[in-house]
Short mmCIF file of C-alpha atoms in Angstrom, two decimals:
data_model
loop_
_atom_site.label_atom_id
_atom_site.label_comp_id
_atom_site.label_asym_id
_atom_site.label_seq_id
_atom_site.Cartn_x
_atom_site.Cartn_y
_atom_site.Cartn_z
CA MET A 20 0.00 0.00 0.00
CA GLU A 21 1.19 3.51 -0.69
CA LEU A 22 2.92 5.28 2.17
CA HIS A 23 0.74 8.03 3.54
CA GLU A 24 1.90 10.63 6.03
CA SER A 25 -0.66 9.38 8.53
CA VAL A 26 0.88 5.91 8.43
CA SER A 27 4.24 7.41 9.39
CA LYS A 28 2.73 9.20 12.37
CA MET A 29 0.87 6.10 13.49
CA ALA A 30 3.84 3.77 13.25
CA ALA A 31 5.97 6.18 15.29
CA SER A 32 3.77 5.72 18.32
CA GLU A 33 4.74 3.01 20.79
CA THR A 34 1.16 2.54 21.89
CA LEU A 35 -0.20 1.69 18.44
CA LYS A 36 0.80 -1.94 18.03
CA GLY A 37 -2.72 -3.33 18.18
CA THR A 38 -4.75 -3.92 15.08
CA LEU A 39 -4.75 -2.69 11.50
CA THR A 40 -8.11 -1.12 12.17
CA GLU A 41 -6.49 1.32 14.59
CA LEU A 42 -3.94 2.25 11.95
CA MET A 43 -6.48 2.90 9.25
CA SER A 44 -8.96 4.78 11.42
CA VAL A 45 -6.51 7.62 12.02
CA CYS A 46 -5.74 7.80 8.29
CA CYS A 47 -9.38 8.41 7.46
CA GLU A 48 -10.49 11.77 8.75
CA GLY A 49 -13.87 13.06 7.71
CA MET A 50 -16.14 10.19 8.78
CA ASN A 51 -19.71 11.40 9.17
CA MET A 52 -22.10 10.48 12.02
CA SER A 53 -23.68 7.60 10.11
CA GLY A 54 -20.38 5.76 9.94
CA SER A 55 -19.83 6.12 6.18
CA PHE A 56 -16.74 7.91 4.88
CA MET A 57 -16.94 11.12 2.89
CA PRO A 58 -13.43 10.80 1.34
CA VAL A 59 -11.77 7.56 0.34
CA LEU A 60 -8.05 7.30 1.00
CA ASP A 61 -6.64 5.60 -2.12
CA LEU A 62 -3.47 3.70 -1.24
CA SER A 63 -3.56 1.55 -4.37
CA SER A 64 -2.09 4.07 -6.82
CA ALA A 65 1.20 5.95 -6.93
CA ASP A 66 -0.38 9.41 -6.79
CA ALA A 67 2.14 10.93 -4.40
CA HIS A 68 0.66 14.44 -4.38
CA SER A 69 -2.77 13.17 -3.40
CA ALA A 70 -1.06 11.50 -0.43
CA GLY A 71 0.46 14.78 0.71
CA LEU A 72 3.75 15.13 -1.19
CA LYS A 73 4.36 18.77 -2.12
CA PRO A 74 5.54 19.84 -5.60
CA VAL A 75 9.20 20.64 -6.15
CA THR A 76 9.37 24.44 -5.98
CA PHE A 77 11.72 25.04 -8.92
CA VAL A 78 9.57 22.90 -11.24
CA ARG A 79 6.47 24.93 -10.50
CA GLN A 80 8.35 28.25 -10.69
CA VAL A 81 9.63 27.54 -14.20
CA ILE A 82 6.18 26.38 -15.30
CA ALA A 83 4.60 29.50 -13.78
CA GLY A 84 7.00 31.72 -15.74
CA CYS A 85 6.17 29.90 -18.98
CA LEU A 86 2.43 30.06 -18.37
CA TYR A 87 2.39 33.71 -17.35
CA PRO A 88 5.39 35.50 -18.93
CA SER A 89 4.56 38.75 -17.11
CA LEU A 90 6.16 37.11 -14.05
CA LEU A 91 9.47 37.16 -15.89
CA ARG A 92 9.52 40.95 -15.70
CA SER A 93 9.30 40.94 -11.90
CA ASP A 94 11.24 39.55 -8.96
CA ALA A 95 8.48 37.11 -8.04
CA LEU A 96 10.64 34.23 -9.32
CA PRO A 97 14.34 33.56 -8.64
CA PRO A 98 16.72 34.56 -11.46
CA ASP A 99 17.54 31.00 -12.58
CA ALA A 100 13.85 30.08 -12.81
CA ARG A 101 13.19 33.19 -14.91
CA LEU A 102 16.14 32.41 -17.16
CA ARG A 103 15.04 28.81 -17.69
CA ALA A 104 11.51 29.91 -18.56
CA GLN A 105 12.80 32.52 -21.00
CA MET A 106 15.04 29.97 -22.72
CA LEU A 107 12.24 27.45 -23.08
CA LEU A 108 9.72 30.00 -24.39
CA LYS A 109 12.09 30.85 -27.26
CA HIS A 110 11.61 27.34 -28.62
CA PHE A 111 7.80 27.39 -28.66
CA ASP A 112 6.04 28.70 -31.76
CA GLY A 113 4.82 32.20 -31.02
CA GLY A 114 6.70 32.11 -27.71
CA SER A 115 3.65 30.44 -26.15
CA VAL A 116 3.06 27.12 -24.37
CA GLY A 117 -0.32 27.12 -26.11
CA SER A 118 1.27 26.01 -29.38
CA TYR A 119 2.02 22.46 -30.56
CA THR A 120 5.52 21.02 -30.48
CA GLU A 121 7.04 18.26 -32.59
CA THR A 122 5.25 14.91 -32.40
CA CYS A 123 7.99 13.33 -30.28
CA GLY A 124 8.54 16.40 -28.13
CA LEU A 125 10.48 19.64 -28.33
CA MET A 126 13.97 18.87 -29.66
CA PRO A 127 15.79 21.10 -27.10
CA VAL A 128 14.02 19.17 -24.30
CA ARG A 129 14.94 15.85 -25.91
CA ASN A 130 18.52 17.08 -26.11
CA THR A 131 18.47 17.95 -22.39
CA ILE A 132 17.13 14.48 -21.58
CA ALA A 133 19.80 12.80 -23.73
CA LYS A 134 22.56 14.73 -21.93
CA SER A 135 21.16 13.73 -18.54
CA ILE A 136 21.03 10.07 -19.57
CA SER A 137 24.67 10.18 -20.65
CA LEU A 138 25.64 11.87 -17.38
CA ARG A 139 23.69 9.27 -15.38
CA ASP A 140 25.38 6.42 -17.25
CA GLY A 141 28.96 7.56 -16.81
CA GLY A 142 29.39 8.99 -20.30
CA VAL A 143 27.63 6.32 -22.37
CA PRO A 144 26.45 8.26 -25.45
CA SER A 145 22.78 9.16 -25.82
CA SER A 146 21.20 10.80 -28.84
CA PRO A 147 18.13 13.04 -28.73
CA GLU A 148 17.02 11.33 -31.96
CA GLN A 149 16.54 8.15 -29.93
CA VAL A 150 14.54 9.88 -27.19
CA PHE A 151 10.77 10.07 -27.60
CA ILE A 152 8.70 12.19 -25.21
CA THR A 153 5.34 10.49 -24.73
CA VAL A 154 2.03 10.77 -22.94
CA ASP A 155 3.48 9.00 -19.91
CA VAL A 156 4.92 5.48 -19.81
CA GLN A 157 1.70 3.78 -20.90
CA ARG A 158 1.75 5.43 -24.32
CA GLY A 159 5.38 4.47 -24.88
CA LEU A 160 4.62 0.87 -23.99
CA MET A 161 1.60 0.81 -26.30
CA VAL A 162 3.72 1.98 -29.24
CA MET A 163 6.41 -0.62 -28.58
CA MET A 164 3.87 -3.42 -28.20
CA ARG A 165 2.24 -2.46 -31.47
CA LEU A 166 5.65 -2.69 -33.14
CA LEU A 167 6.34 -6.07 -31.52
CA CYS A 168 2.93 -7.59 -32.13
CA GLN A 169 3.01 -9.67 -35.33
CA SER A 170 0.01 -10.64 -37.40
CA GLU A 171 0.86 -14.34 -37.47
CA GLY A 172 0.72 -16.37 -34.29
CA VAL A 173 0.06 -15.20 -30.76
CA SER A 174 2.55 -12.56 -29.63
CA ALA A 175 3.51 -12.59 -25.95
CA VAL A 176 5.53 -10.64 -23.41
CA LEU A 177 7.27 -12.08 -20.37
CA ILE A 178 6.16 -10.01 -17.36
CA PRO A 179 7.11 -10.16 -13.67
CA ASP A 180 4.76 -11.51 -11.04
CA PRO A 181 4.00 -9.22 -9.26
CA ALA A 182 3.84 -6.50 -11.91
CA PRO A 183 2.50 -2.93 -12.13
CA HIS A 184 -1.26 -3.28 -11.83
CA THR A 185 -2.03 -1.71 -15.24
CA LEU A 186 0.35 -3.91 -17.26
CA THR A 187 -1.86 -6.95 -17.83
CA ARG A 188 -4.80 -4.81 -19.00
CA LEU A 189 -2.49 -2.97 -21.39
CA LEU A 190 -1.29 -6.25 -22.91
CA GLU A 191 -4.87 -7.44 -23.35
CA ARG A 192 -5.76 -4.17 -25.04
CA MET A 193 -2.85 -4.58 -27.47
CA GLY A 194 -3.75 -8.21 -28.22
CA MET A 195 -0.66 -9.68 -26.59
CA VAL A 196 -0.45 -12.55 -24.11
CA PRO A 197 1.26 -12.08 -20.72
CA VAL A 198 3.70 -14.82 -19.72
CA PRO A 199 4.37 -14.29 -15.98
CA TYR A 200 7.70 -15.12 -14.38
CA ARG A 201 7.65 -15.19 -10.59
CA LEU A 202 9.95 -12.89 -8.66
CA GLN A 203 11.51 -14.67 -5.68
CA GLU A 204 10.11 -12.98 -2.57
CA GLN A 205 12.34 -14.91 -0.16
CA CYS A 206 15.39 -13.55 -2.03
CA GLY A 207 14.33 -9.91 -2.03
CA TRP A 208 12.09 -10.22 -5.10
CA SER A 209 15.03 -11.28 -7.26
CA VAL A 210 14.80 -12.23 -10.94
CA GLU A 211 16.06 -15.81 -11.27
CA ARG A 212 17.44 -17.15 -14.56
CA ALA A 213 16.04 -20.62 -13.86
CA GLU A 214 12.53 -19.15 -13.60
CA LEU A 215 12.96 -17.26 -16.88
CA ASN A 216 14.10 -20.47 -18.59
CA ARG A 217 11.13 -22.35 -17.13
CA VAL A 218 8.45 -19.95 -18.32
CA ILE A 219 9.79 -19.47 -21.82
CA GLN A 220 10.06 -23.23 -22.32
CA ALA A 221 6.50 -23.64 -21.05
CA SER A 222 5.30 -21.02 -23.55
CA ARG A 223 6.60 -22.93 -26.56
CA GLY A 224 3.78 -23.99 -28.84
CA ARG A 225 1.24 -21.76 -27.09
CA CYS A 226 2.53 -18.34 -28.07
CA SER A 227 5.56 -16.47 -29.42
CA PRO A 228 7.36 -14.33 -26.81
CA ARG A 229 8.62 -11.11 -28.41
CA ALA A 230 9.85 -9.20 -25.37
CA ILE A 231 10.60 -9.33 -21.68
CA TYR A 232 9.28 -6.57 -19.42
CA ILE A 233 11.40 -5.52 -16.44
CA SER A 234 10.47 -3.15 -13.63
CA ASN A 235 13.64 -1.83 -11.99
CA PRO A 236 13.42 -0.46 -9.35
CA GLY A 237 10.50 -2.79 -8.77
CA ASP A 238 6.86 -1.75 -8.87
CA PRO A 239 5.18 -2.61 -6.50
CA THR A 240 7.88 -4.59 -4.68
CA GLY A 241 10.46 -1.82 -4.18
CA HIS A 242 13.42 -4.10 -5.00
CA VAL A 243 16.53 -2.87 -6.84
CA GLN A 244 18.34 -5.19 -9.23
CA SER A 245 22.07 -5.74 -8.87
CA ARG A 246 24.42 -5.33 -11.82
CA ALA A 247 24.95 -9.11 -11.92
CA SER A 248 21.19 -9.70 -12.12
CA ILE A 249 20.84 -7.18 -14.94
CA GLU A 250 23.65 -8.86 -16.86
CA ASP A 251 21.89 -12.20 -16.47
CA VAL A 252 18.64 -10.82 -17.88
CA ILE A 253 20.49 -9.23 -20.82
CA ARG A 254 22.17 -12.56 -21.66
CA PHE A 255 18.78 -14.28 -21.47
CA ALA A 256 17.22 -11.69 -23.80
CA ALA A 257 20.09 -12.12 -26.27
CA GLU A 258 19.83 -15.92 -26.29
CA GLU A 259 16.05 -15.90 -26.73
CA ASP A 260 16.00 -12.93 -29.15
CA LEU A 261 13.72 -10.90 -26.88
CA PHE A 262 13.23 -7.14 -26.89
CA LEU A 263 13.96 -5.55 -23.49
CA LEU A 264 11.15 -3.30 -22.21
CA VAL A 265 12.54 -1.70 -19.05
CA ASN A 266 10.42 0.46 -16.77
CA GLU A 267 12.85 2.60 -14.72
CA VAL A 268 10.42 5.20 -13.37
CA TYR A 269 11.63 4.88 -9.75
CA GLN A 270 15.30 5.36 -10.58
CA ASN A 271 15.49 8.61 -8.59
CA SER A 272 13.83 7.22 -5.46
CA VAL A 273 16.28 4.58 -4.25
CA PHE A 274 16.75 5.21 -0.53
CA ALA A 275 17.99 1.99 1.09
CA ASP A 276 21.57 1.91 2.38
CA GLY A 277 23.79 -0.13 0.09
CA SER A 278 21.39 0.02 -2.86
CA GLU A 279 22.19 1.85 -6.06
CA PHE A 280 20.27 2.21 -9.30
CA VAL A 281 22.20 1.11 -12.38
CA SER A 282 20.42 1.48 -15.71
CA TYR A 283 20.00 -1.38 -18.14
CA LYS A 284 21.47 0.80 -20.87
CA ARG A 285 24.70 1.36 -18.93
CA VAL A 286 25.11 -2.32 -18.10
CA LEU A 287 24.37 -3.25 -21.72
CA ALA A 288 27.02 -0.81 -23.00
CA GLU A 289 29.61 -1.96 -20.48
CA MET A 290 29.07 -5.65 -21.30
CA GLY A 291 30.51 -4.99 -24.74
CA ALA A 292 30.01 -6.95 -27.94
CA PRO A 293 28.01 -8.85 -28.94
CA TYR A 294 25.41 -7.72 -26.38
CA SER A 295 26.01 -3.97 -26.64
CA GLU A 296 25.52 -4.14 -30.41
CA SER A 297 22.59 -6.51 -30.73
CA VAL A 298 20.22 -6.47 -27.73
CA GLN A 299 17.32 -4.10 -28.40
CA LEU A 300 16.15 -1.99 -25.48
CA ALA A 301 13.45 0.53 -24.67
CA SER A 302 14.00 2.37 -21.39
CA LEU A 303 11.07 4.30 -19.92
CA HIS A 304 10.93 7.09 -17.36
CA SER A 305 8.16 9.39 -16.16
CA LEU A 306 7.29 12.53 -14.22
CA SER A 307 4.53 10.67 -12.41
CA ASN A 308 6.60 8.52 -10.09
CA GLY A 309 9.21 8.89 -7.39
CA ILE A 310 10.52 12.26 -6.29
CA MET A 311 8.59 14.40 -8.79
CA GLY A 312 5.24 12.65 -8.37
CA GLU A 313 3.67 14.90 -11.02
CA CYS A 314 0.99 12.42 -12.10
CA GLY A 315 -1.32 15.08 -13.52
CA PHE A 316 1.20 16.24 -16.12
CA ARG A 317 0.92 12.83 -17.88
CA THR A 318 4.36 13.02 -19.49
CA GLY A 319 7.30 10.66 -19.74
CA TYR A 320 9.97 9.63 -22.18
CA MET A 321 11.34 6.53 -23.87
CA GLU A 322 14.86 5.94 -25.16
CA LEU A 323 15.43 3.27 -27.81
CA VAL A 324 18.77 1.44 -28.08
CA ASN A 325 19.99 -0.77 -30.98
CA VAL A 326 16.71 -0.32 -32.82
CA ASP A 327 16.71 -0.26 -36.63
CA PRO A 328 16.34 3.29 -38.08
CA ALA A 329 13.28 2.18 -40.07
CA VAL A 330 11.63 1.06 -36.83
CA MET A 331 12.58 4.36 -35.20
CA LEU A 332 10.79 6.18 -38.01
CA TYR A 333 7.71 4.00 -37.61
CA THR A 334 7.75 4.73 -33.86
CA GLU A 335 7.46 8.41 -34.68
CA VAL A 336 4.65 7.70 -37.13
CA LEU A 337 2.69 5.84 -34.44
CA LEU A 338 3.11 8.79 -32.09
CA THR A 339 1.67 11.28 -34.59
CA GLY A 340 -1.83 10.38 -33.41
CA ASP A 341 -1.10 12.33 -30.23
CA LEU A 342 -0.09 15.48 -32.21
CA CYS A 343 2.37 16.21 -29.41
CA PRO A 344 2.97 15.32 -25.76
CA PRO A 345 1.61 17.68 -23.07
CA VAL A 346 3.61 20.90 -23.30
CA ILE A 347 3.58 21.64 -19.54
CA GLY A 348 4.88 18.14 -18.94
CA GLN A 349 7.71 18.74 -21.39
CA ILE A 350 8.75 21.80 -19.39
CA ALA A 351 8.77 19.74 -16.19
CA LEU A 352 10.80 17.01 -17.91
CA ASP A 353 13.40 19.61 -18.89
CA VAL A 354 13.73 20.62 -15.23
CA MET A 355 13.85 17.00 -14.03
CA ALA A 356 16.62 16.25 -16.53
CA ASP A 357 18.57 19.43 -15.80
CA PRO A 358 17.87 20.65 -12.24
CA PRO A 359 19.57 23.66 -10.60
CA ARG A 360 23.34 23.28 -10.35
CA PRO A 361 25.75 24.27 -7.55
CA GLY A 362 25.99 28.03 -7.45
CA ASP A 363 22.53 28.63 -8.92
CA PRO A 364 20.14 30.65 -6.70
CA SER A 365 17.67 27.73 -6.49
CA TYR A 366 20.23 24.97 -5.92
CA THR A 367 20.09 24.90 -2.12
CA LEU A 368 16.29 24.77 -1.88
CA TYR A 369 16.02 22.22 -4.68
CA THR A 370 18.59 19.94 -3.03
CA GLN A 371 16.93 20.27 0.35
CA GLU A 372 13.54 19.32 -1.09
CA VAL A 373 14.87 16.27 -2.94
CA VAL A 374 16.87 15.02 0.06
CA SER A 375 13.87 15.61 2.33
CA ARG A 376 11.63 13.52 0.07
CA LEU A 377 14.09 10.64 0.01
CA MET A 378 14.51 10.73 3.77
CA THR A 379 10.74 10.83 4.25
CA LEU A 380 10.28 7.81 2.00
CA LYS A 381 13.05 5.94 3.81
CA CYS A 382 11.62 6.77 7.24
CA ASN A 383 8.04 5.94 6.26
CA VAL A 384 9.05 2.63 4.69
CA SER A 385 11.02 1.58 7.74
CA ARG A 386 8.17 2.43 10.12
CA ALA A 387 5.45 0.94 7.93
CA VAL A 388 7.30 -2.34 7.37
CA GLU A 389 8.00 -2.64 11.11
CA PHE A 390 4.37 -1.95 11.97
CA ILE A 391 2.95 -4.31 9.33
CA ASN A 392 5.24 -7.13 10.43
CA ASP A 393 3.83 -6.86 13.97
CA LEU A 394 0.28 -7.52 12.73
CA PRO A 395 -1.06 -11.10 12.93
CA GLY A 396 -0.90 -12.88 9.59
CA PHE A 397 1.16 -10.19 7.86
CA SER A 398 4.73 -10.30 6.61
CA CYS A 399 6.59 -7.68 4.60
CA PRO A 400 10.18 -7.83 3.30
CA SER A 401 12.42 -4.77 3.27
CA VAL A 402 11.78 -2.12 0.63
CA ARG A 403 14.58 -0.30 -1.15
CA SER A 404 12.85 2.22 -3.42
CA GLY A 405 9.59 3.68 -4.66
CA VAL A 406 6.39 4.60 -2.86
CA PHE A 407 4.79 1.19 -2.22
CA ILE A 408 5.14 -1.53 0.35
CA TYR A 409 3.90 -4.96 -0.68
CA PRO A 410 2.96 -7.00 2.40
CA HIS A 411 1.74 -10.60 2.38
CA LEU A 412 -1.34 -11.66 4.35
CA THR A 413 -2.42 -15.17 5.29
CA LEU A 414 -5.74 -15.74 7.06
CA PRO A 415 -7.17 -18.98 8.46
CA LEU A 416 -9.15 -20.90 5.86
CA SER A 417 -12.18 -20.59 8.13
CA ALA A 418 -12.21 -16.84 7.45
CA VAL A 419 -12.54 -17.33 3.69
CA THR A 420 -15.89 -18.12 2.10
CA HIS A 421 -16.50 -20.06 -1.10
CA SER A 422 -17.26 -16.82 -2.94
CA LEU A 423 -14.64 -14.44 -1.53
CA SER A 424 -10.87 -14.91 -1.36
CA VAL A 425 -8.82 -13.26 1.38
CA GLY A 426 -7.82 -10.46 -0.99
CA SER A 427 -11.34 -9.48 -1.98
CA LEU A 428 -12.64 -10.02 1.58
CA TYR A 429 -9.97 -7.96 3.33
CA SER A 430 -9.81 -5.15 0.76
CA ARG A 431 -13.62 -4.83 0.73
CA ARG A 432 -13.76 -4.63 4.52
CA LEU A 433 -11.02 -1.98 4.57
CA LEU A 434 -12.96 0.08 2.06
CA GLU A 435 -16.37 -0.35 3.70
CA ASP A 436 -15.29 -0.05 7.34
CA GLN A 437 -12.39 2.41 7.13
CA GLY A 438 -12.68 4.21 3.77
CA VAL A 439 -9.27 2.89 2.68
CA CYS A 440 -8.75 1.56 -0.84
CA VAL A 441 -5.88 -0.89 -1.43
CA GLY A 442 -4.97 -3.07 -4.40
CA PHE A 443 -4.46 -6.78 -3.89
CA SER A 444 -2.94 -9.71 -5.73
CA GLU A 445 -3.88 -13.31 -5.03
CA ASP A 446 -1.10 -15.79 -4.26
CA HIS A 447 -2.07 -18.63 -6.58
CA THR A 448 0.89 -20.78 -5.54
CA HIS A 449 -0.59 -21.32 -2.08
CA SER A 450 -4.33 -20.98 -1.56
CA ARG A 451 -7.21 -18.54 -1.64
CA SER A 452 -6.34 -17.61 1.95
CA CYS A 453 -3.13 -15.79 0.88
CA CYS A 454 -2.65 -12.50 -0.92
CA HIS A 455 -0.45 -9.42 -1.22
CA PHE A 456 -1.60 -5.82 -0.81
CA ARG A 457 -0.31 -2.86 -2.81
#
């Protein structure tokens, strides 16, 4: 479930080690006299701002200057925010954010993103021509799946179990079959080569796997893959001729000691030939997740690696249906990719806000995991990144009816009795009395 500020306050108290009902009741203010809840606290999504996270000041200042250029003639904004807004406005037709941009996003913004990727990856080259700004990650995935989906046979994608909750529906919409590979919970949600081999062998004759989808850092598990694990997945993709679809939206929200995000692109480049020259990769990032949490801007980007130029052109053709990505989101992406630097007037505040968010996530995760693990029937492994915890619940079989599993029973009671909405995933390897909550 998503980490809400109220959960942090609750878990800090020594007296609140009783029941989950006590935890949730404090989260849900606004209950009327009849016992029904006016608001519903949605802990199933990654909408960080709805849970209380405040916007990053510099992002909103630059956007404000672009939306209302009269601010740029006053001292209402810091000098570096005014300068950034002025520079961006020069690239918009008519000097206005009300105009369209290129289909794949404003080229100066794509150039900024490419530079940030190269800086992140220790100098591995990145070209703005291979960066596509999209209507969030979902749109990028839809385009890639349309490219991968062939008319003959049943096209499939290997996906992790658990996976982001929208992924299976997206595959169904695109006419592709999900082939789940189980992450190993007892090993920190690791990706095991033996499991990948098992599922692809089992898929033979039923469907044709075209790609493998990876979530790193993990959504909703919060795990972070090691370099060795990434290398293993890349070798597997090369041997099975699979396209790598890598969701890296939580790359800026790794907070656990000893954990470090390493991109698939960097590992692929550093592995050298033949992998660095042959394995095809799409890496996706977004404003919606992690430190920014700007879900409402609906903007992300996708970088393609080792993809044929003709396919790159067709990718752009498929994106023309959107006319262009959201312009305000493109401005925010430019700031995310190139934040204030040391010596800039906004650098200190920006750094303080980012560090504060990471520390808050780390603190909330630690408290929430500790609290959840003290509840009867619950267990929750450590979390290293992101905004979710993913606890496991087992109830006695006597508590489960023939019509309701533990997931549907428990989540419905939370919603009806406490006004709290959580997502759940059944554990089909055990019984209907086990599930995980997001």
